[in-house]
XYZ file of C-alpha atoms in Angstrom:
398
model
C 13.245 -26.143 15.787
C 15.843 -24.226 17.569
C 15.678 -24.686 21.603
C 16.413 -21.437 22.512
C 12.909 -20.487 24.157
C 12.592 -23.714 26.064
C 10.608 -23.349 29.020
C 8.556 -20.508 27.768
C 4.747 -21.288 27.446
C 2.797 -19.309 24.534
C -0.987 -19.678 24.211
C -1.841 -18.583 20.786
C -5.287 -17.917 19.822
C -4.881 -17.227 16.090
C -6.532 -17.790 12.807
C -5.277 -17.677 9.181
C -1.915 -15.922 8.972
C -1.003 -13.077 11.341
C -1.215 -14.803 14.684
C -0.240 -18.331 13.513
C 2.837 -17.141 11.439
C 4.077 -15.416 14.841
C 3.271 -18.432 16.783
C 4.864 -20.719 14.658
C 7.965 -18.549 14.591
C 7.902 -18.521 18.723
C 7.683 -22.445 18.393
C 10.462 -22.671 15.833
C 12.656 -20.926 18.341
C 11.836 -23.572 20.966
C 8.921 -22.114 22.833
C 6.067 -24.474 23.716
C 3.139 -22.892 21.889
C -0.199 -23.951 22.439
C -2.542 -23.298 19.685
C -6.402 -22.759 20.834
C -8.828 -23.386 18.084
C -12.633 -23.669 17.709
C -14.086 -27.040 17.467
C -14.053 -26.688 13.910
C -10.504 -25.459 13.771
C -8.666 -22.542 12.317
C -10.271 -21.680 8.971
C -6.884 -21.900 6.897
C -7.199 -25.759 7.575
C -9.802 -25.841 4.689
C -7.877 -23.410 2.425
C -7.108 -24.752 -0.973
C -5.051 -26.568 -1.832
C -5.392 -29.436 0.362
C -2.842 -32.340 1.284
C -1.636 -34.129 4.412
C -2.449 -32.023 7.385
C -4.954 -29.784 5.655
C -4.666 -26.530 3.580
C -1.049 -25.538 2.307
C -1.858 -22.102 4.269
C -2.197 -24.110 7.417
C 0.527 -26.585 6.958
C 3.090 -23.857 6.273
C 1.990 -21.688 9.362
C 1.129 -23.774 12.173
C 4.359 -26.573 12.927
C 5.922 -26.873 16.445
C 2.673 -26.341 18.208
C 0.507 -28.383 20.621
C -3.374 -28.173 19.326
C -6.319 -27.517 21.737
C -9.880 -27.536 20.371
C -12.297 -25.719 22.634
C -15.601 -24.102 22.601
C -14.918 -20.587 24.328
C -18.784 -19.323 23.545
C -19.253 -21.618 26.668
C -18.672 -20.805 30.266
C -17.103 -24.109 30.725
C -14.655 -23.567 27.895
C -13.368 -20.341 29.056
C -12.804 -21.438 32.531
C -10.776 -24.238 30.900
C -8.949 -21.748 28.920
C -8.380 -19.483 32.232
C -6.660 -22.283 33.906
C -4.264 -22.594 30.835
C -3.522 -18.992 30.766
C -2.472 -19.031 34.558
C 0.381 -21.506 33.565
C 1.200 -19.569 30.376
C 4.058 -16.968 29.812
C 2.494 -15.301 26.667
C -0.749 -14.881 25.337
C -1.083 -14.109 21.699
C -4.392 -13.471 19.933
C -5.204 -11.835 16.618
C -8.984 -11.374 17.037
C -10.707 -8.016 17.069
C -10.767 -6.179 20.407
C -14.118 -6.311 21.257
C -14.455 -10.173 20.602
C -11.423 -10.511 22.904
C -13.030 -8.795 25.493
C -16.231 -10.592 25.336
C -14.519 -14.157 25.957
C -12.315 -12.887 28.657
C -9.363 -12.288 26.822
C -8.701 -8.488 27.295
C -5.682 -7.281 28.860
C -7.099 -6.603 32.258
C -9.143 -9.934 32.312
C -6.047 -11.948 31.454
C -3.758 -9.730 33.833
C -5.962 -10.711 36.633
C -5.571 -14.272 35.891
C -1.842 -14.200 35.445
C 0.075 -11.016 36.775
C 3.496 -12.291 34.761
C 1.918 -12.634 31.580
C 2.901 -11.019 28.236
C -0.478 -10.046 26.839
C 0.097 -9.433 23.011
C -2.906 -8.447 20.555
C -2.105 -8.370 17.136
C -4.944 -6.000 15.773
C -5.843 -4.206 12.660
C -5.619 -0.653 13.810
C -4.097 0.815 17.289
C -6.581 1.315 19.906
C -5.802 4.980 20.788
C -6.970 6.319 17.236
C -10.335 6.753 15.702
C -9.918 3.528 13.419
C -9.783 1.169 16.317
C -12.815 -0.631 15.644
C -12.251 -1.149 11.908
C -12.174 -4.523 10.498
C -8.768 -5.280 8.955
C -7.577 -7.819 6.129
C -4.509 -7.789 4.098
C -6.004 -5.798 1.233
C -7.434 -3.087 3.556
C -4.495 -2.537 5.273
C -2.398 -2.583 2.027
C -4.954 0.173 0.772
C -5.082 2.159 4.055
C -1.327 2.357 4.589
C -0.081 3.500 1.324
C 1.097 0.194 0.071
C -1.427 -0.161 -2.808
C -1.076 3.462 -3.824
C 2.721 3.441 -4.518
C 1.930 2.357 -7.976
C 0.066 5.606 -8.664
C 3.296 7.378 -8.578
C 4.025 5.755 -12.183
C 0.917 7.117 -13.335
C -0.974 3.738 -13.127
C -3.856 2.430 -10.991
C -3.413 1.391 -7.633
C -2.177 -2.214 -7.397
C -1.977 -4.671 -4.266
C 1.261 -6.466 -3.682
C 0.508 -9.851 -4.576
C 1.507 -11.600 -1.526
C 0.123 -11.473 2.213
C 2.550 -8.571 3.291
C 0.582 -6.846 5.884
C -0.038 -9.969 8.012
C 3.567 -10.886 7.664
C 4.962 -7.753 8.544
C 2.801 -7.506 11.394
C 3.560 -10.931 12.509
C 7.410 -10.241 12.509
C 6.571 -7.028 14.831
C 4.461 -9.157 17.137
C 7.549 -11.759 17.552
C 9.974 -8.890 18.461
C 7.324 -7.464 20.634
C 6.976 -10.556 22.740
C 10.604 -11.247 22.678
C 11.372 -7.758 24.197
C 8.772 -8.273 26.936
C 9.849 -11.731 27.805
C 13.672 -10.185 28.148
C 12.379 -7.281 30.381
C 10.462 -9.531 32.589
C 13.796 -12.026 32.720
C 15.682 -8.910 33.886
C 13.453 -8.259 36.852
C 10.654 -5.706 35.462
C 7.439 -6.932 36.665
C 4.537 -7.696 34.642
C 1.775 -8.136 33.409
C 3.107 -6.555 29.847
C 0.765 -5.211 27.393
C 2.016 -5.653 24.002
C -0.269 -4.116 21.259
C 0.633 -4.637 17.324
C -1.682 -2.758 14.854
C -1.200 -4.036 11.147
C -1.919 -0.597 10.088
C 0.974 1.244 12.056
C 3.147 -1.653 11.476
C 2.711 -1.225 7.898
C 2.809 2.652 7.788
C 6.002 2.527 9.635
C 7.405 -0.297 7.053
C 6.581 1.754 3.998
C 7.455 5.167 5.360
C 10.778 4.293 6.462
C 12.339 5.497 3.075
C 8.913 7.341 1.864
C 9.059 9.933 4.623
C 11.770 11.687 2.579
C 11.473 15.533 2.624
C 8.744 15.423 4.798
C 11.125 14.240 7.575
C 12.314 17.923 7.438
C 9.599 20.075 6.695
C 6.021 20.356 7.117
C 5.177 20.852 3.727
C 8.055 18.343 2.524
C 7.298 15.910 -0.296
C 7.052 12.104 0.598
C 8.441 9.455 -1.628
C 11.988 7.940 -2.191
C 12.847 8.970 -5.774
C 15.002 6.199 -6.619
C 12.476 3.460 -5.339
C 9.406 5.638 -6.973
C 11.045 5.993 -10.230
C 9.043 4.603 -13.193
C 12.311 3.174 -14.836
C 13.092 1.195 -11.721
C 11.972 -2.096 -13.037
C 13.062 -5.657 -14.310
C 14.813 -5.173 -17.704
C 14.685 -6.981 -20.835
C 17.458 -9.271 -22.027
C 17.921 -10.821 -25.544
C 15.956 -13.882 -23.843
C 14.474 -12.885 -20.644
C 14.664 -10.473 -17.759
C 16.919 -9.361 -15.358
C 17.517 -7.166 -12.442
C 20.520 -4.778 -12.214
C 21.279 -2.298 -9.507
C 24.577 -0.602 -9.619
C 23.958 1.225 -6.433
C 27.421 3.085 -5.779
C 29.467 5.201 -8.013
C 31.936 2.841 -8.456
C 29.649 0.092 -9.253
C 27.969 2.483 -11.932
C 31.483 2.900 -13.328
C 32.077 -0.888 -13.701
C 28.831 -1.146 -15.481
C 29.603 1.789 -17.649
C 33.009 0.367 -18.456
C 31.195 -2.647 -19.731
C 29.062 -1.331 -22.158
C 31.913 1.133 -23.374
C 30.135 4.330 -21.730
C 33.089 5.176 -19.496
C 33.192 8.935 -20.751
C 30.067 9.296 -18.542
C 31.828 9.042 -15.522
C 33.625 12.316 -16.200
C 30.414 14.469 -16.463
C 29.834 16.811 -13.474
C 26.437 15.672 -12.652
C 27.759 12.088 -12.426
C 30.798 12.980 -10.044
C 28.529 14.649 -7.607
C 26.538 11.970 -5.377
C 23.581 14.344 -4.921
C 23.211 15.352 -8.510
C 23.877 11.681 -9.724
C 20.658 10.821 -7.399
C 18.412 13.405 -8.893
C 19.404 12.121 -12.434
C 18.739 8.457 -11.541
C 16.193 8.187 -14.388
C 18.938 8.905 -16.741
C 20.772 6.151 -15.637
C 18.025 3.826 -15.494
C 17.381 4.522 -19.422
C 20.723 3.339 -19.914
C 20.253 -0.028 -18.259
C 17.010 -0.410 -20.405
C 18.812 0.619 -23.675
C 21.737 -1.685 -23.105
C 20.598 -4.832 -21.483
C 18.625 -6.358 -24.513
C 21.747 -6.601 -26.453
C 22.921 -9.754 -24.502
C 21.215 -13.079 -23.043
C 20.369 -12.978 -19.219
C 23.288 -15.729 -18.703
C 25.687 -13.502 -20.467
C 24.998 -10.332 -18.465
C 25.002 -12.511 -15.096
C 28.390 -13.585 -16.093
C 29.884 -10.300 -17.255
C 28.207 -8.357 -14.295
C 29.156 -10.848 -11.556
C 32.846 -10.736 -12.756
C 32.586 -6.959 -12.539
C 30.780 -7.269 -9.028
C 27.952 -5.243 -10.095
C 24.760 -6.488 -8.156
C 22.414 -8.416 -10.570
C 19.989 -11.103 -10.352
C 17.703 -12.929 -13.126
C 14.071 -12.503 -12.324
C 12.880 -15.664 -10.972
C 9.114 -16.698 -10.333
C 7.777 -18.489 -7.232
C 8.046 -21.846 -9.271
C 11.677 -21.313 -10.293
C 12.447 -21.070 -6.719
C 11.348 -24.825 -6.290
C 14.500 -25.529 -8.556
C 16.951 -22.629 -7.269
C 20.306 -24.300 -7.171
C 21.235 -22.345 -3.933
C 18.081 -23.099 -2.315
C 18.594 -26.967 -3.255
C 22.196 -27.143 -2.077
C 20.925 -25.831 1.496
C 17.850 -28.242 1.688
C 15.757 -25.260 1.810
C 12.350 -26.875 1.092
C 13.265 -30.314 2.455
C 10.821 -32.071 4.470
C 11.927 -33.875 7.911
C 11.105 -37.317 8.340
C 8.700 -36.920 10.895
C 6.208 -35.196 8.426
C 3.380 -37.064 7.031
C 4.049 -38.961 3.647
C 2.758 -37.058 0.703
C 4.189 -33.507 1.602
C 6.633 -32.653 -1.009
C 7.853 -29.425 0.555
C 7.963 -26.964 3.386
C 8.994 -23.435 4.118
C 11.485 -23.568 6.595
C 12.619 -21.206 9.484
C 15.189 -19.222 7.533
C 17.232 -17.730 10.691
C 20.110 -19.942 11.609
C 21.944 -20.381 14.858
C 24.900 -22.252 13.967
C 26.240 -22.679 17.605
C 22.776 -24.000 18.957
C 22.046 -27.739 18.182
C 18.522 -27.884 16.414
C 15.610 -30.290 17.794
C 13.337 -32.081 15.322
C 10.491 -29.976 14.340
C 6.727 -31.076 15.022
C 4.436 -31.170 12.078
C 0.936 -29.269 12.203
C -1.351 -31.839 14.308
C -5.278 -32.528 13.750
C -7.853 -30.441 15.393
C -7.619 -31.262 19.384
C -4.826 -33.601 18.942
C -3.203 -32.367 22.084
C -6.394 -31.346 24.104
C -6.147 -33.694 26.828
C -2.498 -33.704 27.280
C -2.832 -29.817 27.636
C -5.644 -29.906 29.853
C -3.602 -32.365 32.056
C -0.689 -30.209 31.894
C -2.527 -27.283 33.601
C -4.186 -29.285 36.144
C -7.499 -30.842 35.080
C -7.960 -34.410 36.361
C -9.105 -37.024 33.615
C -12.685 -37.070 35.059
C -13.031 -33.275 34.590
C -11.423 -33.776 30.702
C -13.666 -36.481 29.996
C -16.608 -34.284 31.232
C -15.461 -31.577 28.997
C -15.027 -33.661 26.162
C -18.491 -35.574 26.551
C -20.279 -32.158 26.934
C -18.764 -31.068 23.550
C -16.860 -28.411 25.494
C -13.690 -29.816 24.230
C -12.677 -31.317 20.885
C -10.030 -34.177 20.931
C -7.761 -36.153 18.760
C -6.698 -39.748 19.249
C -5.577 -40.784 23.060
């Protein structure tokens, strides 16, 4: 944990990845993040595979949080949450908007409780458009945003990117949206702040950054960034495996062509002109494909690295567990405060070299901090025990 956001209280009502990932990043940056779960917990707790602390998906998205379990379907639960919201700086949720409204968690209701609040709804589709009420999951957003359709440019069938990309991209947008609002508030802009982060629009912006292309300049302009969409842009076979090679600049291409004895190509008119060279990227990729099987991956890494030509061996997720760079920096190391039986964890990758870190808090059990959180926002012990006895609040030990 990096204590940069110390003193900021975030109430996270999130499930699975989008909300929890955003909440974890804020917790990693030192905010006090209170995760509000139903009595049965976030469904990611039960995701396969299981280990200490629950499902791996839960463990990797819920460190540095306090856990409050509460039944928001009951009026007493909603009243207790409202009291907590009154003490918070941020409310973050990734529920559908109509569900949030029914629970009293819409912007107007929350702003009435706390006029300084940053209210952030990480949702499927922007509420100003006609898709506003559609359900959204990662596959749905990959399909709607054009991500799955990129493979069709190669003449193939649509494909999903095999990672939960839409949730995680939207979560990153969620974090910077919240941080921007907090900075504005600290500089004197009055609240409340309404932040809406739609997965669909976030992914369209992510995708079309380069693929808007000619359509940037003309109504009938073509979309698609040619170099990225080339069917020949792919991992290349070597004599014993696979490699990625990307000579990006003219000088890098010259160094690669010199390595394979094709220097004469550099004198061709089409090569010397940057724009023309870009239109013939398939010809250059074809040269890569023809040349690289002649040597082993290790041999190419050695030769191309010596010439400062960008290259990397193709790694699988399993390879990353044994990557020498990641091992040297202790990337997957588990802090001592984590329970026994956890072999690795995914860390916060951003480093702040001039700020001393504080210990991370591992994900806790359902309701582990319920009593403490309720005390912090003004409930006395008798009121807390009444909520527990009535089944409105779930608690861990203590």
